[in-house]
Amino acid sequence: MTATAARPYTRRISQIERGYLNAVATGTPQLIQMVVEGEGRIDPQALTEAVRAATLANPGLAVRRRGPAWHGDGPLPSVVELPDTSGFDAPFYHRDIDVVAGPVCEVGIGEGEGGEGPVTRLVVRASHIVTDGRGLRQWIGDVFRVLRGEEPIGAPSVVDDRHFRTAAGTVPKAPVPARLKGFPAMVGNGAPDGTCLWLRRTVRACPSAMTARVAAVLARHLAADSGRLIVPVDLRRHDRSVRSTANLTSQMVLDFSRGESWQRLHSQILGAMLRKREVAALDRDFLRNNPFANTLVEAQELDGTRFPCTAIITDHGRIDADDYCSETFRLTGFYTLPMLVPYAEMFLSACQLGDETELTLSCRGRPGAREVGEAILGEIAHALAEAD
């Protein structure tokens, strides 16, 4: 009996992914960048082979765009030497990724010396058009499985957001968020200089309700009476059997007021999740009822003085250090470099590792932005430490 050939990986470009394609058209790269740091060394050749094996099991990280679909016949993610392991100013961290020609993902590796021996930094960069945080972490986990001599688990699913509309069952219709002219900028003054500023803080605390606690600090800094948040939500929660590296993250849009407490914000977030607001958002007509910008022209007219969205806050949750280790490498740090979003002033990301929380904030470079951003991170760190 002849074995049936495996079906080539092909999946539809979803509504979520089309939104990111539109954002790229404004000139703002849409990238996920995850930083994996640890003690020890990873052989570059072994890493290259592990990337290849992991990608064969996760073909969504080697796609090309052709017409209305992604095809899994693109180039494998490249492995390159990091230009520097001390900061994030090098062009490597700012260059875009071409989803037509590929590769749609790349891994930078750099070595340095720490207090007790060698240290290694991996920076995994992928187009947010084709993957999300959960999907990329699955792939990185498989890379480390191969480095440990294990078989990759893989993520072969080709479902898109339509699958989760069905899996979520009955979804109450959600009101369309009102179109707003934008909120005054909070971080810095004057015209942006065209660069992305990343700020990072490590907090020795891991409290619950992370998103609400971060949002409550931002509520104290609002330049108007109110603001607007985006909370990304993984659609996979509606069908946990799906293993996919696709971009399956939808948005919950939440309005909040100056001085609002974290308890009230947390209740609002939980209520929105119970009502499956991130699924309801998939049925919105983004060409007519987009709360941020209906056209590319509208998006490009945002001059950096006002933003329809105050902040995006994403909580990546707890990172299991055992998932990102090998015989020669022990994880000590895991964090992200959040991207700039055309209509959002800032993007905050949290990852919990051991008894610490890694916070990173991205915003536009402009006079005073670093000072204000550092002050906000300092207040968040204090709030998390007091809550733990």
Short mmCIF file of C-alpha atoms in Angstrom, two decimals:
data_model
loop_
_atom_site.label_atom_id
_atom_site.label_comp_id
_atom_site.label_asym_id
_atom_site.label_seq_id
_atom_site.Cartn_x
_atom_site.Cartn_y
_atom_site.Cartn_z
CA MET A 1 0.00 0.00 0.00
CA THR A 2 1.43 3.36 -1.01
CA ALA A 3 1.68 6.00 1.73
CA THR A 4 -0.29 9.16 1.11
CA ALA A 5 1.92 12.20 0.61
CA ALA A 6 1.63 14.89 3.26
CA ARG A 7 -0.59 17.75 2.16
CA PRO A 8 1.37 20.97 1.58
CA TYR A 9 0.90 23.58 4.28
CA THR A 10 -1.49 26.26 3.03
CA ARG A 11 -3.79 28.49 5.03
CA ARG A 12 -5.99 31.48 4.35
CA ILE A 13 -4.79 34.98 5.23
CA SER A 14 -7.20 35.82 8.02
CA GLN A 15 -8.94 39.07 8.88
CA ILE A 16 -6.56 39.50 11.82
CA GLU A 17 -3.52 39.12 9.58
CA ARG A 18 -4.93 41.54 6.99
CA GLY A 19 -5.06 44.18 9.70
CA TYR A 20 -1.32 43.77 10.25
CA LEU A 21 -0.67 43.91 6.50
CA ASN A 22 -2.46 47.26 6.48
CA ALA A 23 -0.35 48.51 9.39
CA VAL A 24 2.86 47.60 7.54
CA ALA A 25 1.63 49.70 4.62
CA THR A 26 1.89 52.78 6.88
CA GLY A 27 5.65 52.16 7.14
CA THR A 28 5.61 50.73 10.67
CA PRO A 29 7.23 47.25 10.92
CA GLN A 30 4.94 44.72 12.62
CA LEU A 31 7.35 42.42 14.43
CA ILE A 32 7.46 40.15 17.45
CA GLN A 33 10.90 40.13 19.06
CA MET A 34 11.55 37.71 21.91
CA VAL A 35 14.81 37.79 23.84
CA VAL A 36 16.13 34.61 25.44
CA GLU A 37 19.15 35.06 27.73
CA GLY A 38 21.05 32.54 29.78
CA GLU A 39 24.22 31.10 31.15
CA GLY A 40 26.34 28.86 28.95
CA ARG A 41 26.76 28.50 25.22
CA ILE A 42 24.69 27.31 22.26
CA ASP A 43 26.66 26.05 19.29
CA PRO A 44 25.57 28.09 16.21
CA GLN A 45 25.64 25.05 13.94
CA ALA A 46 23.55 23.02 16.37
CA LEU A 47 21.15 25.97 16.59
CA THR A 48 20.86 26.12 12.79
CA GLU A 49 20.02 22.42 12.65
CA ALA A 50 17.50 22.79 15.50
CA VAL A 51 15.82 25.72 13.72
CA ARG A 52 15.49 23.61 10.59
CA ALA A 53 13.98 20.62 12.43
CA ALA A 54 11.62 22.80 14.47
CA THR A 55 10.41 24.63 11.37
CA LEU A 56 9.70 21.42 9.48
CA ALA A 57 7.38 20.58 12.38
CA ASN A 58 5.98 24.14 12.45
CA PRO A 59 5.66 25.06 8.76
CA GLY A 60 3.82 28.29 9.53
CA LEU A 61 7.22 29.86 10.31
CA ALA A 62 8.45 29.25 6.75
CA VAL A 63 5.61 30.68 4.68
CA ARG A 64 5.36 32.98 1.70
CA ARG A 65 2.41 35.14 0.78
CA ARG A 66 0.80 34.33 -2.54
CA GLY A 67 -2.56 35.91 -3.26
CA PRO A 68 -5.06 35.28 -0.43
CA ALA A 69 -3.06 32.52 1.29
CA TRP A 70 0.16 31.58 3.06
CA HIS A 71 2.12 28.73 1.51
CA GLY A 72 4.63 26.71 3.50
CA ASP A 73 7.32 26.64 0.83
CA GLY A 74 9.24 29.70 1.98
CA PRO A 75 12.85 29.85 3.19
CA LEU A 76 13.72 28.55 6.64
CA PRO A 77 14.36 31.09 9.40
CA SER A 78 17.93 32.35 9.20
CA VAL A 79 20.46 32.19 12.04
CA VAL A 80 22.74 35.22 12.20
CA GLU A 81 25.32 36.64 14.56
CA LEU A 82 24.03 39.43 16.77
CA PRO A 83 25.83 42.72 16.15
CA ASP A 84 25.92 43.51 19.86
CA THR A 85 24.71 41.90 23.09
CA SER A 86 24.69 45.03 25.26
CA GLY A 87 21.81 47.03 23.76
CA PHE A 88 19.14 47.23 21.09
CA ASP A 89 20.22 50.16 18.93
CA ALA A 90 21.71 48.19 16.05
CA PRO A 91 19.78 48.12 12.72
CA PHE A 92 19.19 44.38 13.26
CA TYR A 93 16.48 45.16 15.83
CA HIS A 94 14.70 47.72 13.64
CA ARG A 95 14.72 46.26 10.14
CA ASP A 96 11.50 44.87 8.73
CA ILE A 97 10.76 41.33 7.53
CA ASP A 98 9.44 40.64 4.03
CA VAL A 99 6.47 38.22 4.13
CA VAL A 100 6.45 37.91 0.34
CA ALA A 101 10.07 36.86 -0.21
CA GLY A 102 10.77 35.56 3.30
CA PRO A 103 12.12 34.33 5.58
CA VAL A 104 9.37 35.43 7.96
CA CYS A 105 11.48 34.66 11.02
CA GLU A 106 15.14 34.98 12.01
CA VAL A 107 17.28 34.17 15.04
CA GLY A 108 20.19 36.26 16.22
CA ILE A 109 22.77 34.66 18.53
CA GLY A 110 25.43 36.47 20.51
CA GLU A 111 27.87 35.52 23.26
CA GLY A 112 29.48 37.45 26.04
CA GLU A 113 31.12 36.87 29.40
CA GLY A 114 29.26 37.03 32.68
CA GLY A 115 30.39 36.91 36.27
CA GLU A 116 30.53 33.12 36.33
CA GLY A 117 31.32 32.26 32.73
CA PRO A 118 29.86 32.63 29.24
CA VAL A 119 26.41 34.07 28.62
CA THR A 120 24.31 33.77 25.48
CA ARG A 121 21.56 35.94 24.05
CA LEU A 122 19.10 34.74 21.43
CA VAL A 123 16.82 37.27 19.76
CA VAL A 124 13.98 35.66 17.82
CA ARG A 125 12.34 38.07 15.36
CA ALA A 126 9.20 37.15 13.42
CA SER A 127 6.59 38.98 11.40
CA HIS A 128 3.50 39.55 13.54
CA ILE A 129 1.54 39.23 10.31
CA VAL A 130 2.04 35.44 10.31
CA THR A 131 2.41 34.58 14.00
CA ASP A 132 1.68 35.79 17.53
CA GLY A 133 3.30 35.48 20.92
CA ARG A 134 1.89 32.03 21.71
CA GLY A 135 2.73 30.70 18.27
CA LEU A 136 6.31 31.95 18.36
CA ARG A 137 6.88 30.59 21.86
CA GLN A 138 5.70 27.16 20.68
CA TRP A 139 8.27 27.27 17.90
CA ILE A 140 11.08 28.43 20.21
CA GLY A 141 10.15 25.62 22.59
CA ASP A 142 10.55 23.12 19.75
CA VAL A 143 13.95 24.59 18.86
CA PHE A 144 15.10 23.86 22.40
CA ARG A 145 13.54 20.39 22.34
CA VAL A 146 15.69 19.57 19.33
CA LEU A 147 18.76 21.04 21.06
CA ARG A 148 18.06 18.64 23.95
CA GLY A 149 17.82 15.69 21.55
CA GLU A 150 14.02 15.44 21.79
CA GLU A 151 11.42 15.33 19.05
CA PRO A 152 9.61 18.63 18.31
CA ILE A 153 5.90 18.65 19.14
CA GLY A 154 5.01 20.67 16.06
CA ALA A 155 2.10 22.94 15.14
CA PRO A 156 0.66 21.77 11.82
CA SER A 157 -2.84 23.24 12.12
CA VAL A 158 -4.04 25.46 9.26
CA VAL A 159 -7.18 26.83 10.95
CA ASP A 160 -7.76 30.57 11.09
CA ASP A 161 -9.95 32.88 13.16
CA ARG A 162 -13.15 31.45 11.64
CA HIS A 163 -12.52 28.19 13.50
CA PHE A 164 -12.56 29.99 16.85
CA ARG A 165 -15.72 31.92 16.02
CA THR A 166 -17.43 28.52 15.88
CA ALA A 167 -15.53 27.01 18.82
CA ALA A 168 -16.50 29.93 21.08
CA GLY A 169 -20.20 29.04 20.80
CA THR A 170 -22.73 31.77 21.51
CA VAL A 171 -21.07 35.19 21.55
CA PRO A 172 -23.07 38.21 22.74
CA LYS A 173 -23.04 41.07 20.26
CA ALA A 174 -20.67 43.79 21.42
CA PRO A 175 -21.16 47.54 21.01
CA VAL A 176 -18.83 49.15 18.49
CA PRO A 177 -16.25 51.34 20.28
CA ALA A 178 -16.81 55.01 19.49
CA ARG A 179 -14.44 56.71 17.07
CA LEU A 180 -12.28 59.21 18.94
CA LYS A 181 -10.07 62.02 17.67
CA GLY A 182 -7.32 60.80 19.93
CA PHE A 183 -5.89 61.34 23.39
CA PRO A 184 -3.01 63.77 24.06
CA ALA A 185 0.42 62.14 24.14
CA MET A 186 1.69 61.23 27.61
CA VAL A 187 5.28 60.19 26.91
CA GLY A 188 7.52 63.10 25.89
CA ASN A 189 6.92 66.25 23.91
CA GLY A 190 7.41 67.39 20.35
CA ALA A 191 7.57 65.48 17.11
CA PRO A 192 8.76 61.83 17.19
CA ASP A 193 12.22 61.33 15.71
CA GLY A 194 11.25 58.16 13.83
CA THR A 195 12.97 55.74 16.20
CA CYS A 196 11.57 53.14 18.60
CA LEU A 197 12.57 53.52 22.24
CA TRP A 198 12.62 50.37 24.38
CA LEU A 199 12.77 50.57 28.16
CA ARG A 200 13.09 47.57 30.47
CA ARG A 201 12.64 46.89 34.15
CA THR A 202 13.01 43.67 36.19
CA VAL A 203 10.73 43.44 39.23
CA ARG A 204 11.18 40.90 41.99
CA ALA A 205 7.45 40.14 42.22
CA CYS A 206 4.84 38.11 40.34
CA PRO A 207 1.39 39.32 41.40
CA SER A 208 -1.90 38.35 39.80
CA ALA A 209 -4.04 40.72 37.68
CA MET A 210 -0.92 41.98 35.91
CA THR A 211 -2.73 43.79 33.09
CA ALA A 212 -5.07 45.65 35.43
CA ARG A 213 -2.25 46.70 37.76
CA VAL A 214 -0.23 48.08 34.85
CA ALA A 215 -3.30 49.86 33.47
CA ALA A 216 -4.01 51.46 36.87
CA VAL A 217 -0.59 53.11 36.85
CA LEU A 218 -1.22 54.45 33.34
CA ALA A 219 -4.57 55.82 34.57
CA ARG A 220 -2.66 58.14 36.91
CA HIS A 221 -0.68 59.56 34.00
CA LEU A 222 -3.50 60.21 31.54
CA ALA A 223 -3.29 63.65 29.91
CA ALA A 224 -7.10 63.71 29.56
CA ASP A 225 -10.02 62.52 31.68
CA SER A 226 -10.04 59.15 29.93
CA GLY A 227 -8.00 56.83 27.75
CA ARG A 228 -8.33 53.65 25.74
CA LEU A 229 -6.56 50.32 26.09
CA ILE A 230 -6.09 47.34 23.84
CA VAL A 231 -5.69 43.99 25.60
CA PRO A 232 -4.61 41.20 23.21
CA VAL A 233 -6.40 37.88 23.82
CA ASP A 234 -5.34 34.50 22.43
CA LEU A 235 -8.24 32.88 20.56
CA ARG A 236 -6.76 29.44 21.28
CA ARG A 237 -8.45 29.60 24.68
CA HIS A 238 -11.67 28.57 22.91
CA ASP A 239 -10.10 25.36 21.53
CA ARG A 240 -6.97 24.34 23.39
CA SER A 241 -6.49 21.28 21.16
CA VAL A 242 -5.28 23.52 18.31
CA ARG A 243 -1.52 23.79 17.88
CA SER A 244 -0.85 26.57 15.43
CA THR A 245 1.82 29.21 14.98
CA ALA A 246 -0.61 31.54 13.15
CA ASN A 247 -1.56 34.99 14.36
CA LEU A 248 -4.58 34.00 16.43
CA THR A 249 -4.63 36.98 18.77
CA SER A 250 -7.65 39.26 18.73
CA GLN A 251 -8.22 42.56 20.52
CA MET A 252 -10.34 43.69 23.43
CA VAL A 253 -10.82 47.46 23.40
CA LEU A 254 -11.41 48.94 26.85
CA ASP A 255 -12.02 52.55 27.87
CA PHE A 256 -10.71 53.67 31.25
CA SER A 257 -10.73 56.84 33.35
CA ARG A 258 -8.10 58.90 35.09
CA GLY A 259 -7.34 57.50 38.53
CA GLU A 260 -9.26 54.25 38.01
CA SER A 261 -8.32 51.47 40.45
CA TRP A 262 -6.76 48.18 39.39
CA GLN A 263 -9.64 46.30 41.03
CA ARG A 264 -12.21 48.05 38.85
CA LEU A 265 -10.05 47.58 35.76
CA HIS A 266 -9.57 43.90 36.54
CA SER A 267 -13.33 43.44 36.90
CA GLN A 268 -13.81 45.15 33.53
CA ILE A 269 -11.24 42.88 31.86
CA LEU A 270 -12.73 39.71 33.34
CA GLY A 271 -16.22 40.77 32.33
CA ALA A 272 -15.10 41.40 28.76
CA MET A 273 -13.47 37.98 28.60
CA LEU A 274 -16.58 36.27 29.99
CA ARG A 275 -18.58 37.98 27.25
CA LYS A 276 -15.97 36.84 24.69
CA ARG A 277 -15.43 40.37 23.46
CA GLU A 278 -12.30 39.39 21.52
CA VAL A 279 -14.42 36.97 19.47
CA ALA A 280 -17.18 39.53 18.97
CA ALA A 281 -14.56 41.90 17.59
CA LEU A 282 -13.93 39.49 14.70
CA ASP A 283 -17.42 40.22 13.35
CA ARG A 284 -16.79 43.96 13.22
CA ASP A 285 -16.54 45.52 9.76
CA PHE A 286 -13.07 47.02 10.03
CA LEU A 287 -13.50 48.99 6.81
CA ARG A 288 -16.47 50.88 8.28
CA ASN A 289 -16.39 50.47 12.05
CA ASN A 290 -12.72 50.53 12.98
CA PRO A 291 -12.30 52.50 16.23
CA PHE A 292 -8.79 53.63 15.24
CA ALA A 293 -8.41 54.32 11.51
CA ASN A 294 -10.62 53.28 8.62
CA THR A 295 -8.09 53.98 5.88
CA LEU A 296 -4.34 54.04 5.40
CA VAL A 297 -4.58 57.77 4.84
CA GLU A 298 -6.20 58.24 8.26
CA ALA A 299 -3.48 56.14 9.90
CA GLN A 300 -0.70 58.08 8.17
CA GLU A 301 -2.23 61.38 9.30
CA LEU A 302 -1.55 60.53 12.95
CA ASP A 303 1.29 62.95 13.74
CA GLY A 304 2.35 61.62 17.14
CA THR A 305 0.67 64.35 19.22
CA ARG A 306 -2.61 62.45 19.72
CA PHE A 307 -3.36 58.73 19.70
CA PRO A 308 -6.71 56.87 19.39
CA CYS A 309 -5.23 54.22 21.71
CA THR A 310 -3.36 55.08 24.90
CA ALA A 311 -1.58 51.75 25.30
CA ILE A 312 -1.50 48.09 24.37
CA ILE A 313 -0.82 45.86 27.38
CA THR A 314 0.05 42.21 26.90
CA ASP A 315 0.79 39.69 29.62
CA HIS A 316 2.72 36.69 28.30
CA GLY A 317 2.24 34.94 31.62
CA ARG A 318 4.63 32.54 33.29
CA ILE A 319 7.67 31.32 31.36
CA ASP A 320 8.82 27.79 32.27
CA ALA A 321 12.63 27.91 32.32
CA ASP A 322 12.80 24.17 31.62
CA ASP A 323 11.23 24.77 28.19
CA TYR A 324 14.16 26.93 27.10
CA CYS A 325 17.23 25.09 28.24
CA SER A 326 19.72 22.53 26.96
CA GLU A 327 22.69 20.60 28.36
CA THR A 328 24.90 23.65 27.77
CA PHE A 329 22.44 26.52 28.35
CA ARG A 330 20.37 27.60 31.38
CA LEU A 331 17.68 30.27 30.96
CA THR A 332 18.04 33.36 33.17
CA GLY A 333 15.97 35.96 31.29
CA PHE A 334 13.02 36.07 28.89
CA TYR A 335 11.38 39.28 27.68
CA THR A 336 10.06 40.95 24.54
CA LEU A 337 10.76 44.11 22.56
CA PRO A 338 7.23 45.33 21.80
CA MET A 339 6.59 46.87 18.39
CA LEU A 340 5.27 50.32 17.62
CA VAL A 341 1.65 50.37 16.50
CA PRO A 342 0.57 53.29 14.26
CA TYR A 343 -2.45 54.26 16.40
CA ALA A 344 -1.13 53.41 19.90
CA GLU A 345 1.15 55.63 21.96
CA MET A 346 2.90 52.82 23.81
CA PHE A 347 3.07 49.05 24.12
CA LEU A 348 3.81 47.35 27.45
CA SER A 349 4.74 43.70 27.79
CA ALA A 350 5.12 41.50 30.89
CA CYS A 351 6.71 38.04 31.29
CA GLN A 352 7.04 36.15 34.58
CA LEU A 353 10.12 34.00 35.14
CA GLY A 354 10.75 32.43 38.51
CA ASP A 355 9.94 35.04 41.15
CA GLU A 356 10.53 37.98 38.81
CA THR A 357 8.51 39.94 36.26
CA GLU A 358 10.22 41.34 33.18
CA LEU A 359 8.57 44.56 31.97
CA THR A 360 9.32 46.24 28.66
CA LEU A 361 7.81 49.39 27.23
CA SER A 362 8.06 50.65 23.67
CA CYS A 363 7.26 54.19 22.56
CA ARG A 364 8.39 56.73 19.99
CA GLY A 365 11.66 58.48 20.53
CA ARG A 366 11.09 62.17 21.29
CA PRO A 367 12.32 64.76 23.82
CA GLY A 368 11.49 63.66 27.35
CA ALA A 369 10.20 60.21 26.33
CA ARG A 370 12.92 58.27 28.13
CA GLU A 371 12.44 60.16 31.38
CA VAL A 372 8.64 59.79 31.39
CA GLY A 373 8.82 56.16 30.29
CA GLU A 374 11.29 55.31 33.04
CA ALA A 375 9.09 57.05 35.60
CA ILE A 376 6.06 55.04 34.47
CA LEU A 377 8.01 51.78 34.64
CA GLY A 378 9.25 52.74 38.10
CA GLU A 379 5.68 53.28 39.31
CA ILE A 380 4.57 49.98 37.79
CA ALA A 381 7.47 48.17 39.46
CA HIS A 382 6.54 49.72 42.83
CA ALA A 383 2.88 48.75 42.39
CA LEU A 384 3.76 45.14 41.51
CA ALA A 385 6.20 44.81 44.41
CA GLU A 386 3.61 46.13 46.89
CA ALA A 387 0.96 43.74 45.54
CA ASP A 388 3.06 40.57 45.70
#
